[in-house]
DNA sequence: TAAATAGTTCAAAACTTGTTGAACTATTTA
DNA sequence: TAAATAGTTCAACAAGTTTTGAACTATTTA
């Protein structure tokens, strides 16, 4: 496996990124992660924004496949952070790259 | 009515903007409008990207209510342009404003 | 070893979004 | 005035998304 892989294997498209951001729950997750600025367990985020673990699992998976977060599993917990690179490439520079 | 109104009355939210951009047809429209860089009639865009007029009407309306395009009706035709301000505010600066 | 905790998966249900054609309005051209 | 053109609206349908609870795996703690 390549040394330069991201934790998301599989292609990231512009549509996947905008779809991932086009939901209130996922926007709250992203906001929470930006303000906390270090790794957090999914469960902690879920509690903070008050969603069920099933729903959390669904939303984190979607954010991950859009490349917006990276995840690291340590024992029982899954720690997530924002992947700024994807925001830069697909959001911040969207208009100019159009 | 206010002099500073945009052709979109009604509030623009972050979610509306991302939803509007999370669709392949609308992304093509936006791309077309960016490259052409002057007003174009909806019908011309529709022909260029090969969609029915009903579908075009639906997508232009959605882009308009998200504030991503502004429209001017002249006689039979509706001329549209990108509204760069909305891109700046809700897309380009999304991450830093988070 | 049993119970608790973190997260995933699954199928069903509820909801939202996009496409279609037909009927419509308004404007232009023959 | 009739036909053509540009666009809108509507209802029906198809397709896609989100939420839910129950059952599951894996790890930790008592």
mmCIF file of C-alpha atoms (C1' of nucleotides) in Angstrom:
data_model
loop_
_atom_site.group_PDB
_atom_site.id
_atom_site.type_symbol
_atom_site.label_atom_id
_atom_site.label_comp_id
_atom_site.label_asym_id
_atom_site.label_seq_id
_atom_site.Cartn_x
_atom_site.Cartn_y
_atom_site.Cartn_z
ATOM 1 C CA UNK A 1 0.000 0.000 0.000
ATOM 2 C CA UNK A 2 1.153 3.495 -0.850
ATOM 3 C CA UNK A 3 2.793 5.594 1.811
ATOM 4 C CA UNK A 4 0.832 8.633 0.597
ATOM 5 C CA UNK A 5 -2.603 7.150 1.040
ATOM 6 C CA UNK A 6 -5.263 9.060 2.913
ATOM 7 C CA UNK A 7 -7.447 7.126 5.325
ATOM 8 C CA UNK A 8 -10.085 7.352 2.597
ATOM 9 C CA UNK A 9 -9.367 4.974 -0.179
ATOM 10 C CA UNK A 10 -11.601 5.544 -3.191
ATOM 11 C CA UNK A 11 -11.929 8.691 -5.202
ATOM 12 C CA UNK A 12 -13.205 11.960 -3.779
ATOM 13 C CA UNK A 13 -15.398 13.965 -6.113
ATOM 14 C CA UNK A 14 -16.678 17.528 -5.940
ATOM 15 C CA UNK A 15 -20.235 16.227 -5.599
ATOM 16 C CA UNK A 16 -19.355 13.914 -2.708
ATOM 17 C CA UNK A 17 -17.805 16.853 -0.878
ATOM 18 C CA UNK A 18 -20.763 19.198 -1.371
ATOM 19 C CA UNK A 19 -23.261 16.434 -0.514
ATOM 20 C CA UNK A 20 -21.359 15.681 2.637
ATOM 21 C CA UNK A 21 -21.527 19.345 3.631
ATOM 22 C CA UNK A 22 -25.177 19.763 2.640
ATOM 23 C CA UNK A 23 -26.624 18.449 5.884
ATOM 24 C CA UNK A 24 -27.199 20.170 9.231
ATOM 25 C CA UNK A 25 -25.902 17.307 11.351
ATOM 26 C CA UNK A 26 -22.672 17.036 9.374
ATOM 27 C CA UNK A 27 -22.192 20.781 9.426
ATOM 28 C CA UNK A 28 -22.437 20.672 13.217
ATOM 29 C CA UNK A 29 -19.873 17.877 13.343
ATOM 30 C CA UNK A 30 -17.494 19.839 11.128
ATOM 31 C CA UNK A 31 -17.993 22.950 13.195
ATOM 32 C CA UNK A 32 -17.343 21.081 16.419
ATOM 33 C CA UNK A 33 -14.180 19.529 15.018
ATOM 34 C CA UNK A 34 -12.888 22.835 13.746
ATOM 35 C CA UNK A 35 -13.315 24.543 17.098
ATOM 36 C CA UNK A 36 -11.847 21.739 19.117
ATOM 37 C CA UNK A 37 -8.766 21.544 16.872
ATOM 38 C CA UNK A 38 -7.441 18.182 18.125
ATOM 39 C CA UNK A 39 -8.522 14.567 17.753
ATOM 40 C CA UNK A 40 -11.830 13.613 19.385
ATOM 41 C CA UNK A 41 -13.666 10.312 19.692
ATOM 42 C CA UNK A 42 -16.855 9.998 17.643
ATOM 43 C CA UNK A 43 -18.826 9.348 20.805
ATOM 44 C CA UNK A 44 -17.760 12.654 22.299
ATOM 45 C CA UNK A 45 -18.883 14.555 19.230
ATOM 46 C CA UNK A 46 -22.146 12.632 19.160
ATOM 47 C CA UNK A 47 -22.867 13.540 22.782
ATOM 48 C CA UNK A 48 -21.966 17.185 22.215
ATOM 49 C CA UNK A 49 -24.374 17.575 19.323
ATOM 50 C CA UNK A 50 -26.956 15.126 20.628
ATOM 51 C CA UNK A 51 -27.362 12.449 18.015
ATOM 52 C CA UNK A 52 -27.728 8.675 18.406
ATOM 53 C CA UNK A 53 -24.670 6.509 17.925
ATOM 54 C CA UNK A 54 -26.234 4.896 14.862
ATOM 55 C CA UNK A 55 -26.805 8.239 13.279
ATOM 56 C CA UNK A 56 -23.296 9.341 14.264
ATOM 57 C CA UNK A 57 -21.821 6.258 12.691
ATOM 58 C CA UNK A 58 -23.664 6.995 9.465
ATOM 59 C CA UNK A 59 -22.593 10.635 9.307
ATOM 60 C CA UNK A 60 -18.945 10.045 10.241
ATOM 61 C CA UNK A 61 -18.689 7.394 7.566
ATOM 62 C CA UNK A 62 -20.051 9.772 4.981
ATOM 63 C CA UNK A 63 -17.707 12.596 5.998
ATOM 64 C CA UNK A 64 -14.866 10.137 5.863
ATOM 65 C CA UNK A 65 -15.638 8.891 2.398
ATOM 66 C CA UNK A 66 -15.809 12.485 1.195
ATOM 67 C CA UNK A 67 -12.311 12.930 2.612
ATOM 68 C CA UNK A 68 -13.423 15.671 4.997
ATOM 69 C CA UNK A 69 -12.280 13.846 8.110
ATOM 70 C CA UNK A 70 -9.595 11.304 8.810
ATOM 71 C CA UNK A 71 -10.082 8.640 11.416
ATOM 72 C CA UNK A 72 -7.822 6.556 13.577
ATOM 73 C CA UNK A 73 -9.122 3.618 15.541
ATOM 74 C CA UNK A 74 -7.555 3.134 18.944
ATOM 75 C CA UNK A 75 -8.953 0.207 20.869
ATOM 76 C CA UNK A 76 -12.696 0.773 21.322
ATOM 77 C CA UNK A 77 -12.652 4.295 20.077
ATOM 78 C CA UNK A 78 -12.459 6.016 16.749
ATOM 79 C CA UNK A 79 -10.741 9.354 16.785
ATOM 80 C CA UNK A 80 -11.515 11.853 14.077
ATOM 81 C CA UNK A 81 -10.077 15.163 12.860
ATOM 82 C CA UNK A 82 -10.851 17.464 9.978
ATOM 83 C CA UNK A 83 -8.815 16.943 6.859
ATOM 84 C CA UNK A 84 -8.027 20.518 5.912
ATOM 85 C CA UNK A 85 -6.517 19.489 2.595
ATOM 86 C CA UNK A 86 -9.912 18.431 1.256
ATOM 87 C CA UNK A 87 -11.525 21.684 2.378
ATOM 88 C CA UNK A 88 -8.773 23.636 0.626
ATOM 89 C CA UNK A 89 -8.986 21.669 -2.570
ATOM 90 C CA UNK A 90 -12.753 21.220 -2.945
ATOM 91 C CA UNK A 91 -14.304 24.091 -1.011
ATOM 92 C CA UNK A 92 -11.993 27.073 -0.585
ATOM 93 C CA UNK A 93 -10.625 26.805 -4.108
ATOM 94 C CA UNK A 94 -13.794 25.550 -5.734
ATOM 95 C CA UNK A 95 -14.671 28.746 -7.536
ATOM 96 C CA UNK A 96 -11.237 29.511 -8.878
ATOM 97 C CA UNK A 97 -10.688 25.926 -10.013
ATOM 98 C CA UNK A 98 -14.019 25.875 -11.807
ATOM 99 C CA UNK B 1 -38.323 47.963 -1.561
ATOM 100 C CA UNK B 2 -34.661 48.252 -0.636
ATOM 101 C CA UNK B 3 -32.165 49.475 -3.203
ATOM 102 C CA UNK B 4 -29.678 46.869 -1.982
ATOM 103 C CA UNK B 5 -31.883 43.853 -2.541
ATOM 104 C CA UNK B 6 -30.539 40.884 -4.446
ATOM 105 C CA UNK B 7 -32.820 39.216 -6.961
ATOM 106 C CA UNK B 8 -33.217 36.534 -4.324
ATOM 107 C CA UNK B 9 -35.483 37.674 -1.577
ATOM 108 C CA UNK B 10 -35.546 35.261 1.334
ATOM 109 C CA UNK B 11 -32.649 34.148 3.415
ATOM 110 C CA UNK B 12 -29.684 32.234 2.056
ATOM 111 C CA UNK B 13 -28.290 29.585 4.362
ATOM 112 C CA UNK B 14 -25.083 27.579 4.245
ATOM 113 C CA UNK B 15 -27.100 24.391 3.723
ATOM 114 C CA UNK B 16 -29.045 25.849 0.797
ATOM 115 C CA UNK B 17 -25.772 26.787 -0.882
ATOM 116 C CA UNK B 18 -24.134 23.380 -0.430
ATOM 117 C CA UNK B 19 -27.335 21.571 -1.463
ATOM 118 C CA UNK B 20 -27.531 23.702 -4.579
ATOM 119 C CA UNK B 21 -23.961 22.769 -5.466
ATOM 120 C CA UNK B 22 -24.366 19.089 -4.629
ATOM 121 C CA UNK B 23 -25.812 18.054 -7.966
ATOM 122 C CA UNK B 24 -24.111 17.266 -11.281
ATOM 123 C CA UNK B 25 -26.554 19.223 -13.436
ATOM 124 C CA UNK B 26 -26.226 22.350 -11.321
ATOM 125 C CA UNK B 27 -22.466 22.028 -11.242
ATOM 126 C CA UNK B 28 -22.464 21.954 -15.038
ATOM 127 C CA UNK B 29 -24.646 25.052 -15.144
ATOM 128 C CA UNK B 30 -22.323 26.881 -12.772
ATOM 129 C CA UNK B 31 -19.312 25.800 -14.774
ATOM 130 C CA UNK B 32 -20.870 26.950 -18.008
ATOM 131 C CA UNK B 33 -21.771 30.321 -16.525
ATOM 132 C CA UNK B 34 -18.304 30.820 -15.091
ATOM 133 C CA UNK B 35 -16.616 30.180 -18.414
ATOM 134 C CA UNK B 36 -18.938 32.266 -20.464
ATOM 135 C CA UNK B 37 -18.584 35.240 -18.094
ATOM 136 C CA UNK B 38 -21.519 37.279 -19.402
ATOM 137 C CA UNK B 39 -25.312 36.988 -19.182
ATOM 138 C CA UNK B 40 -26.884 34.013 -20.961
ATOM 139 C CA UNK B 41 -30.480 32.932 -21.439
ATOM 140 C CA UNK B 42 -31.533 29.804 -19.530
ATOM 141 C CA UNK B 43 -32.455 28.120 -22.782
ATOM 142 C CA UNK B 44 -28.957 28.523 -24.153
ATOM 143 C CA UNK B 45 -27.466 26.926 -21.070
ATOM 144 C CA UNK B 46 -30.016 24.150 -21.192
ATOM 145 C CA UNK B 47 -29.170 23.375 -24.802
ATOM 146 C CA UNK B 48 -25.441 23.456 -24.114
ATOM 147 C CA UNK B 49 -25.681 20.940 -21.311
ATOM 148 C CA UNK B 50 -28.549 18.990 -22.788
ATOM 149 C CA UNK B 51 -31.380 19.069 -20.303
ATOM 150 C CA UNK B 52 -35.129 19.513 -20.794
ATOM 151 C CA UNK B 53 -36.620 22.940 -20.240
ATOM 152 C CA UNK B 54 -38.630 21.636 -17.272
ATOM 153 C CA UNK B 55 -35.527 20.295 -15.643
ATOM 154 C CA UNK B 56 -33.671 23.527 -16.438
ATOM 155 C CA UNK B 57 -36.432 25.589 -14.887
ATOM 156 C CA UNK B 58 -36.215 23.504 -11.719
ATOM 157 C CA UNK B 59 -32.438 23.801 -11.425
ATOM 158 C CA UNK B 60 -32.218 27.521 -12.211
ATOM 159 C CA UNK B 61 -34.852 28.232 -9.604
ATOM 160 C CA UNK B 62 -32.912 26.307 -7.010
ATOM 161 C CA UNK B 63 -29.619 28.038 -7.859
ATOM 162 C CA UNK B 64 -31.410 31.324 -7.672
ATOM 163 C CA UNK B 65 -32.940 30.725 -4.276
ATOM 164 C CA UNK B 66 -29.512 29.743 -2.989
ATOM 165 C CA UNK B 67 -28.275 33.105 -4.264
ATOM 166 C CA UNK B 68 -25.741 31.521 -6.591
ATOM 167 C CA UNK B 69 -27.169 33.135 -9.700
ATOM 168 C CA UNK B 70 -29.054 36.313 -10.370
ATOM 169 C CA UNK B 71 -31.657 36.518 -13.088
ATOM 170 C CA UNK B 72 -33.121 39.230 -15.213
ATOM 171 C CA UNK B 73 -36.197 38.655 -17.311
ATOM 172 C CA UNK B 74 -36.225 40.401 -20.657
ATOM 173 C CA UNK B 75 -39.306 39.727 -22.718
ATOM 174 C CA UNK B 76 -39.537 35.978 -23.303
ATOM 175 C CA UNK B 77 -36.140 35.224 -21.954
ATOM 176 C CA UNK B 78 -34.525 34.907 -18.564
ATOM 177 C CA UNK B 79 -30.894 35.897 -18.443
ATOM 178 C CA UNK B 80 -28.727 34.519 -15.697
ATOM 179 C CA UNK B 81 -25.236 35.181 -14.313
ATOM 180 C CA UNK B 82 -23.257 33.828 -11.412
ATOM 181 C CA UNK B 83 -23.453 35.824 -8.239
ATOM 182 C CA UNK B 84 -19.835 35.793 -7.152
ATOM 183 C CA UNK B 85 -20.626 37.366 -3.804
ATOM 184 C CA UNK B 86 -22.439 34.238 -2.634
ATOM 185 C CA UNK B 87 -19.564 32.013 -3.731
ATOM 186 C CA UNK B 88 -17.139 34.205 -1.797
ATOM 187 C CA UNK B 89 -19.216 34.302 1.325
ATOM 188 C CA UNK B 90 -20.511 30.726 1.516
ATOM 189 C CA UNK B 91 -17.970 28.658 -0.392
ATOM 190 C CA UNK B 92 -14.539 30.275 -0.626
ATOM 191 C CA UNK B 93 -14.659 31.546 2.941
ATOM 192 C CA UNK B 94 -16.640 28.675 4.384
ATOM 193 C CA UNK B 95 -13.779 27.071 6.266
ATOM 194 C CA UNK B 96 -12.357 30.200 7.766
ATOM 195 C CA UNK B 97 -15.790 31.497 8.807
ATOM 196 C CA UNK B 98 -16.659 28.191 10.466
ATOM 197 C "C1'" DT C 1 -15.964 -14.495 33.485
ATOM 198 C "C1'" DA C 2 -19.671 -10.980 33.271
ATOM 199 C "C1'" DA C 3 -20.967 -6.416 32.473
ATOM 200 C "C1'" DA C 4 -20.116 -2.122 30.434
ATOM 201 C "C1'" DT C 5 -18.646 0.744 26.721
ATOM 202 C "C1'" DA C 6 -17.527 2.255 21.703
ATOM 203 C "C1'" DG C 7 -18.713 1.650 17.487
ATOM 204 C "C1'" DT C 8 -20.813 -0.960 13.154
ATOM 205 C "C1'" DT C 9 -24.304 -3.176 10.360
ATOM 206 C "C1'" DC C 10 -28.795 -4.191 8.867
ATOM 207 C "C1'" DA C 11 -33.562 -3.629 7.201
ATOM 208 C "C1'" DA C 12 -37.651 -0.867 7.496
ATOM 209 C "C1'" DA C 13 -39.827 3.412 7.423
ATOM 210 C "C1'" DA C 14 -40.065 8.295 6.595
ATOM 211 C "C1'" DC C 15 -38.668 11.903 4.032
ATOM 212 C "C1'" DT C 16 -36.435 14.629 0.225
ATOM 213 C "C1'" DT C 17 -34.894 15.336 -4.355
ATOM 214 C "C1'" DG C 18 -35.014 15.070 -9.395
ATOM 215 C "C1'" DT C 19 -37.363 13.783 -13.857
ATOM 216 C "C1'" DT C 20 -41.214 13.525 -16.735
ATOM 217 C "C1'" DG C 21 -45.000 15.155 -19.739
ATOM 218 C "C1'" DA C 22 -48.989 17.996 -20.212
ATOM 219 C "C1'" DA C 23 -51.064 22.300 -19.667
ATOM 220 C "C1'" DC C 24 -50.205 26.930 -18.947
ATOM 221 C "C1'" DT C 25 -48.609 32.331 -19.655
ATOM 222 C "C1'" DA C 26 -46.313 35.800 -22.178
ATOM 223 C "C1'" DT C 27 -43.931 37.472 -26.024
ATOM 224 C "C1'" DT C 28 -42.450 37.539 -30.742
ATOM 225 C "C1'" DT C 29 -42.782 36.570 -35.779
ATOM 226 C "C1'" DA C 30 -45.292 35.268 -40.090
ATOM 227 C "C1'" DT D 1 -54.691 36.511 -35.915
ATOM 228 C "C1'" DA D 2 -52.135 32.116 -35.754
ATOM 229 C "C1'" DA D 3 -47.991 29.791 -34.913
ATOM 230 C "C1'" DA D 4 -43.648 29.609 -32.723
ATOM 231 C "C1'" DT D 5 -40.628 30.318 -28.883
ATOM 232 C "C1'" DA D 6 -39.098 30.930 -23.832
ATOM 233 C "C1'" DG D 7 -40.090 29.782 -19.655
ATOM 234 C "C1'" DT D 8 -43.237 28.131 -15.479
ATOM 235 C "C1'" DT D 9 -46.225 25.114 -12.892
ATOM 236 C "C1'" DC D 10 -48.274 20.935 -11.657
ATOM 237 C "C1'" DA D 11 -48.902 16.121 -10.268
ATOM 238 C "C1'" DA D 12 -47.055 11.562 -10.580
ATOM 239 C "C1'" DC D 13 -43.351 8.781 -10.132
ATOM 240 C "C1'" DA D 14 -38.610 7.045 -9.360
ATOM 241 C "C1'" DA D 15 -34.542 7.356 -6.902
ATOM 242 C "C1'" DG D 16 -31.796 8.681 -3.114
ATOM 243 C "C1'" DT D 17 -31.081 10.103 1.857
ATOM 244 C "C1'" DT D 18 -31.714 9.967 6.862
ATOM 245 C "C1'" DT D 19 -33.457 7.945 11.135
ATOM 246 C "C1'" DT D 20 -34.659 4.208 13.865
ATOM 247 C "C1'" DG D 21 -34.084 0.108 16.793
ATOM 248 C "C1'" DA D 22 -32.216 -4.396 17.319
ATOM 249 C "C1'" DA D 23 -28.440 -7.377 16.883
ATOM 250 C "C1'" DC D 24 -23.732 -7.561 16.350
ATOM 251 C "C1'" DT D 25 -18.110 -7.228 17.271
ATOM 252 C "C1'" DA D 26 -14.335 -5.826 19.963
ATOM 253 C "C1'" DT D 27 -12.286 -3.960 23.940
ATOM 254 C "C1'" DT D 28 -12.064 -2.665 28.736
ATOM 255 C "C1'" DT D 29 -13.252 -2.910 33.703
ATOM 256 C "C1'" DA D 30 -15.140 -5.149 37.889
#
